[in-house]
Amino acid sequence: MLERMREYFDSQAKLREQALDSSRATIRASARAISAIHRGDNKEAEDFLAEARAGLNTLASLTTSGPEMADSGTVISAQQEYGEAELVKAAIMEGKLLEVQDIGITYKAYLGALADASGELRRHILDMIRANEIGRAESSLKLMERIFEILMEFDYADAVLPGMRRRQDVVRQILERTRGDLTIALRQQRLEQALEKRGG
């Protein structure tokens, strides 16, 4: 009996190490994909996303051997980072918000990815303001507002959705700050246009 128990826990320890390696690889590739997206390097972004997907596929096969890992932080974190990268890519490059089935991750990971994507959208909006591309900034703000609306639909205790209320508060603050920044930029643009007309 003791030998069988040792074999079981040895296999669990090995699975856990493999899952951690795959999770780290997925998270790393997803972060690099997001950086490439902000730089406008579509090819590099796709390459890193493919690498992240490979890591997720490895995790999926590992959870077949250890189903109890499917809802672990190791797996959820990897799905969430990958989901964030896919959301940011679609939002910035295509101007749309992907749904959970478009990405192929769990509901819990998707909601976390949505919240994290808000911070990346703020970064993109600030870049667009600096580039004087106010129209694109406004479109991204609408996506951020939609993300906030979705997140506010889920009012559950931490036992069901850990950290959701904190995420809602963070996204609300990011949205308010970004809306303020964009409002100032719009006023500045209108003022400049009015001065140009007078000068003409």
CSV table of C-alpha atoms in Angstrom, one decimal:
chain,number,residue,atom,x,y,z
A,1,MET,CA,0.0,0.0,0.0
A,2,LEU,CA,2.8,2.4,0.9
A,3,GLU,CA,4.6,1.7,-2.3
A,4,ARG,CA,1.4,2.5,-4.3
A,5,MET,CA,0.9,5.7,-2.4
A,6,ARG,CA,4.5,6.8,-3.0
A,7,GLU,CA,4.1,6.1,-6.7
A,8,TYR,CA,0.9,8.1,-6.9
A,9,PHE,CA,2.5,11.1,-5.1
A,10,ASP,CA,5.7,10.9,-7.1
A,11,SER,CA,3.6,11.1,-10.3
A,12,GLN,CA,1.7,14.0,-8.9
A,13,ALA,CA,4.9,15.9,-8.1
A,14,LYS,CA,6.2,15.2,-11.6
A,15,LEU,CA,3.0,16.4,-13.2
A,16,ARG,CA,3.0,19.6,-11.1
A,17,GLU,CA,6.6,20.4,-12.1
A,18,GLN,CA,5.7,19.9,-15.8
A,19,ALA,CA,2.6,22.0,-15.4
A,20,LEU,CA,4.6,24.8,-13.8
A,21,ASP,CA,7.2,24.8,-16.7
A,22,SER,CA,4.4,24.9,-19.3
A,23,SER,CA,2.5,27.6,-17.4
A,24,ARG,CA,5.7,29.8,-17.1
A,25,ALA,CA,6.4,29.3,-20.8
A,26,THR,CA,2.8,30.3,-21.7
A,27,ILE,CA,2.9,33.4,-19.5
A,28,ARG,CA,6.3,34.5,-20.8
A,29,ALA,CA,5.2,34.1,-24.5
A,30,SER,CA,1.9,35.9,-23.9
A,31,ALA,CA,3.7,38.9,-22.3
A,32,ARG,CA,6.1,39.1,-25.3
A,33,ALA,CA,3.1,38.9,-27.6
A,34,ILE,CA,1.5,41.9,-25.9
A,35,SER,CA,4.8,43.9,-26.2
A,36,ALA,CA,4.9,43.1,-29.9
A,37,ILE,CA,1.3,44.1,-30.4
A,38,HIS,CA,2.0,47.5,-28.8
A,39,ARG,CA,5.0,47.9,-31.2
A,40,GLY,CA,2.7,47.0,-34.1
A,41,ASP,CA,4.8,43.9,-35.0
A,42,ASN,CA,2.0,41.6,-36.1
A,43,LYS,CA,4.2,38.7,-37.2
A,44,GLU,CA,6.2,38.6,-33.9
A,45,ALA,CA,3.0,38.8,-32.0
A,46,GLU,CA,1.6,35.8,-33.9
A,47,ASP,CA,4.8,33.8,-33.3
A,48,PHE,CA,4.6,34.4,-29.6
A,49,LEU,CA,0.9,33.6,-29.5
A,50,ALA,CA,1.6,30.3,-31.3
A,51,GLU,CA,4.2,29.6,-28.6
A,52,ALA,CA,1.7,30.4,-25.9
A,53,ARG,CA,-0.9,28.1,-27.4
A,54,ALA,CA,1.6,25.3,-27.5
A,55,GLY,CA,2.2,25.8,-23.8
A,56,LEU,CA,-1.6,25.7,-23.1
A,57,ASN,CA,-1.9,22.5,-25.2
A,58,THR,CA,0.7,20.9,-23.1
A,59,LEU,CA,-1.1,22.0,-19.9
A,60,ALA,CA,-4.3,20.5,-21.3
A,61,SER,CA,-2.7,17.2,-21.9
A,62,LEU,CA,-1.2,17.2,-18.4
A,63,THR,CA,-4.6,17.9,-16.8
A,64,THR,CA,-5.9,14.8,-18.6
A,65,SER,CA,-3.5,12.8,-16.4
A,66,GLY,CA,-4.2,15.0,-13.3
A,67,PRO,CA,-7.8,16.4,-13.6
A,68,GLU,CA,-7.5,18.0,-10.2
A,69,MET,CA,-5.0,20.5,-11.7
A,70,ALA,CA,-7.6,21.9,-14.2
A,71,ASP,CA,-8.8,24.6,-11.8
A,72,SER,CA,-5.4,25.2,-10.2
A,73,GLY,CA,-3.7,28.6,-10.1
A,74,THR,CA,-1.0,27.2,-12.4
A,75,VAL,CA,-3.4,26.5,-15.2
A,76,ILE,CA,-5.8,29.5,-14.6
A,77,SER,CA,-2.8,31.9,-14.6
A,78,ALA,CA,-1.5,30.6,-18.0
A,79,GLN,CA,-5.0,30.7,-19.6
A,80,GLN,CA,-5.5,34.2,-18.2
A,81,GLU,CA,-2.3,35.6,-19.6
A,82,TYR,CA,-2.9,34.0,-23.0
A,83,GLY,CA,-6.5,35.3,-23.0
A,84,GLU,CA,-5.2,38.8,-22.2
A,85,ALA,CA,-2.8,38.6,-25.2
A,86,GLU,CA,-5.6,37.5,-27.5
A,87,LEU,CA,-8.0,40.2,-26.3
A,88,VAL,CA,-5.4,42.9,-26.6
A,89,LYS,CA,-4.5,41.8,-30.1
A,90,ALA,CA,-8.1,41.8,-31.3
A,91,ALA,CA,-8.9,45.1,-29.6
A,92,ILE,CA,-5.9,47.0,-30.9
A,93,MET,CA,-5.4,45.4,-34.4
A,94,GLU,CA,-9.1,44.6,-35.2
A,95,GLY,CA,-11.0,47.0,-33.0
A,96,LYS,CA,-13.2,44.2,-31.5
A,97,LEU,CA,-13.7,42.4,-28.3
A,98,LEU,CA,-13.3,38.6,-28.4
A,99,GLU,CA,-15.7,36.4,-26.6
A,100,VAL,CA,-14.7,33.4,-24.4
A,101,GLN,CA,-15.4,30.8,-27.1
A,102,ASP,CA,-13.2,32.7,-29.5
A,103,ILE,CA,-10.2,32.2,-27.2
A,104,GLY,CA,-10.9,28.7,-25.8
A,105,ILE,CA,-10.2,29.3,-22.1
A,106,THR,CA,-12.4,28.9,-18.9
A,107,TYR,CA,-14.9,31.5,-17.8
A,108,LYS,CA,-12.8,32.4,-14.8
A,109,ALA,CA,-9.7,32.9,-16.8
A,110,TYR,CA,-11.6,35.0,-19.4
A,111,LEU,CA,-12.9,37.4,-16.8
A,112,GLY,CA,-9.4,37.8,-15.3
A,113,ALA,CA,-8.0,38.4,-18.8
A,114,LEU,CA,-10.7,41.0,-19.5
A,115,ALA,CA,-9.7,42.9,-16.4
A,116,ASP,CA,-6.0,42.8,-17.2
A,117,ALA,CA,-6.6,43.8,-20.8
A,118,SER,CA,-8.0,47.1,-19.6
A,119,GLY,CA,-4.6,48.2,-18.4
A,120,GLU,CA,-3.1,47.4,-21.8
A,121,LEU,CA,-5.9,49.3,-23.6
A,122,ARG,CA,-5.2,52.3,-21.4
A,123,ARG,CA,-1.5,52.1,-22.5
A,124,HIS,CA,-2.7,51.9,-26.1
A,125,ILE,CA,-5.1,54.9,-25.7
A,126,LEU,CA,-2.3,57.0,-24.2
A,127,ASP,CA,0.0,56.1,-27.2
A,128,MET,CA,-2.8,57.1,-29.6
A,129,ILE,CA,-3.3,60.4,-27.8
A,130,ARG,CA,0.4,61.1,-28.1
A,131,ALA,CA,0.2,60.3,-31.8
A,132,ASN,CA,-2.8,62.6,-32.1
A,133,GLU,CA,-5.0,59.7,-33.3
A,134,ILE,CA,-7.9,60.6,-31.2
A,135,GLY,CA,-10.5,58.6,-33.2
A,136,ARG,CA,-8.6,55.4,-32.5
A,137,ALA,CA,-8.3,56.3,-28.9
A,138,GLU,CA,-12.1,56.9,-28.7
A,139,SER,CA,-12.8,53.5,-30.2
A,140,SER,CA,-10.5,51.7,-27.7
A,141,LEU,CA,-12.2,53.6,-24.9
A,142,LYS,CA,-15.5,52.2,-26.0
A,143,LEU,CA,-14.1,48.7,-25.8
A,144,MET,CA,-12.8,49.4,-22.3
A,145,GLU,CA,-16.2,50.6,-21.3
A,146,ARG,CA,-17.7,47.4,-22.7
A,147,ILE,CA,-15.2,45.3,-20.6
A,148,PHE,CA,-16.2,47.2,-17.5
A,149,GLU,CA,-19.9,46.5,-18.2
A,150,ILE,CA,-19.2,42.8,-18.6
A,151,LEU,CA,-17.2,42.6,-15.4
A,152,MET,CA,-19.9,44.4,-13.4
A,153,GLU,CA,-22.4,41.6,-14.4
A,154,PHE,CA,-20.5,39.2,-12.1
A,155,ASP,CA,-21.2,40.0,-8.4
A,156,TYR,CA,-20.1,36.8,-6.7
A,157,ALA,CA,-18.3,36.0,-3.5
A,158,ASP,CA,-14.5,35.3,-3.5
A,159,ALA,CA,-15.2,31.6,-3.0
A,160,VAL,CA,-16.8,31.5,-6.4
A,161,LEU,CA,-14.9,34.2,-8.3
A,162,PRO,CA,-11.7,35.1,-6.3
A,163,GLY,CA,-10.6,38.7,-6.6
A,164,MET,CA,-13.5,39.8,-8.9
A,165,ARG,CA,-14.6,42.7,-6.7
A,166,ARG,CA,-11.0,44.0,-6.5
A,167,ARG,CA,-10.7,43.7,-10.3
A,168,GLN,CA,-13.9,45.6,-10.8
A,169,ASP,CA,-12.6,48.4,-8.7
A,170,VAL,CA,-9.3,48.5,-10.5
A,171,VAL,CA,-10.9,48.6,-13.9
A,172,ARG,CA,-13.3,51.3,-12.8
A,173,GLN,CA,-10.3,53.5,-11.7
A,174,ILE,CA,-8.4,52.8,-15.0
A,175,LEU,CA,-11.6,53.7,-17.0
A,176,GLU,CA,-12.2,56.9,-15.2
A,177,ARG,CA,-8.5,58.0,-15.5
A,178,THR,CA,-8.5,57.1,-19.2
A,179,ARG,CA,-11.8,58.9,-19.9
A,180,GLY,CA,-10.4,62.0,-18.2
A,181,ASP,CA,-7.2,61.9,-20.2
A,182,LEU,CA,-9.1,61.5,-23.5
A,183,THR,CA,-11.5,64.3,-22.6
A,184,ILE,CA,-8.5,66.7,-22.1
A,185,ALA,CA,-7.0,65.5,-25.4
A,186,LEU,CA,-10.3,66.1,-27.2
A,187,ARG,CA,-10.7,69.6,-25.7
A,188,GLN,CA,-7.1,70.4,-26.8
A,189,GLN,CA,-7.8,69.1,-30.3
A,190,ARG,CA,-10.9,71.3,-30.6
A,191,LEU,CA,-9.1,74.3,-29.3
A,192,GLU,CA,-6.3,73.8,-31.8
A,193,GLN,CA,-8.8,73.4,-34.7
A,194,ALA,CA,-10.6,76.6,-33.6
A,195,LEU,CA,-7.4,78.5,-33.5
A,196,GLU,CA,-6.5,77.2,-37.0
A,197,LYS,CA,-9.8,78.4,-38.4
A,198,ARG,CA,-9.3,81.8,-36.9
A,199,GLY,CA,-5.8,82.0,-38.2
A,200,GLY,CA,-7.1,80.9,-41.7
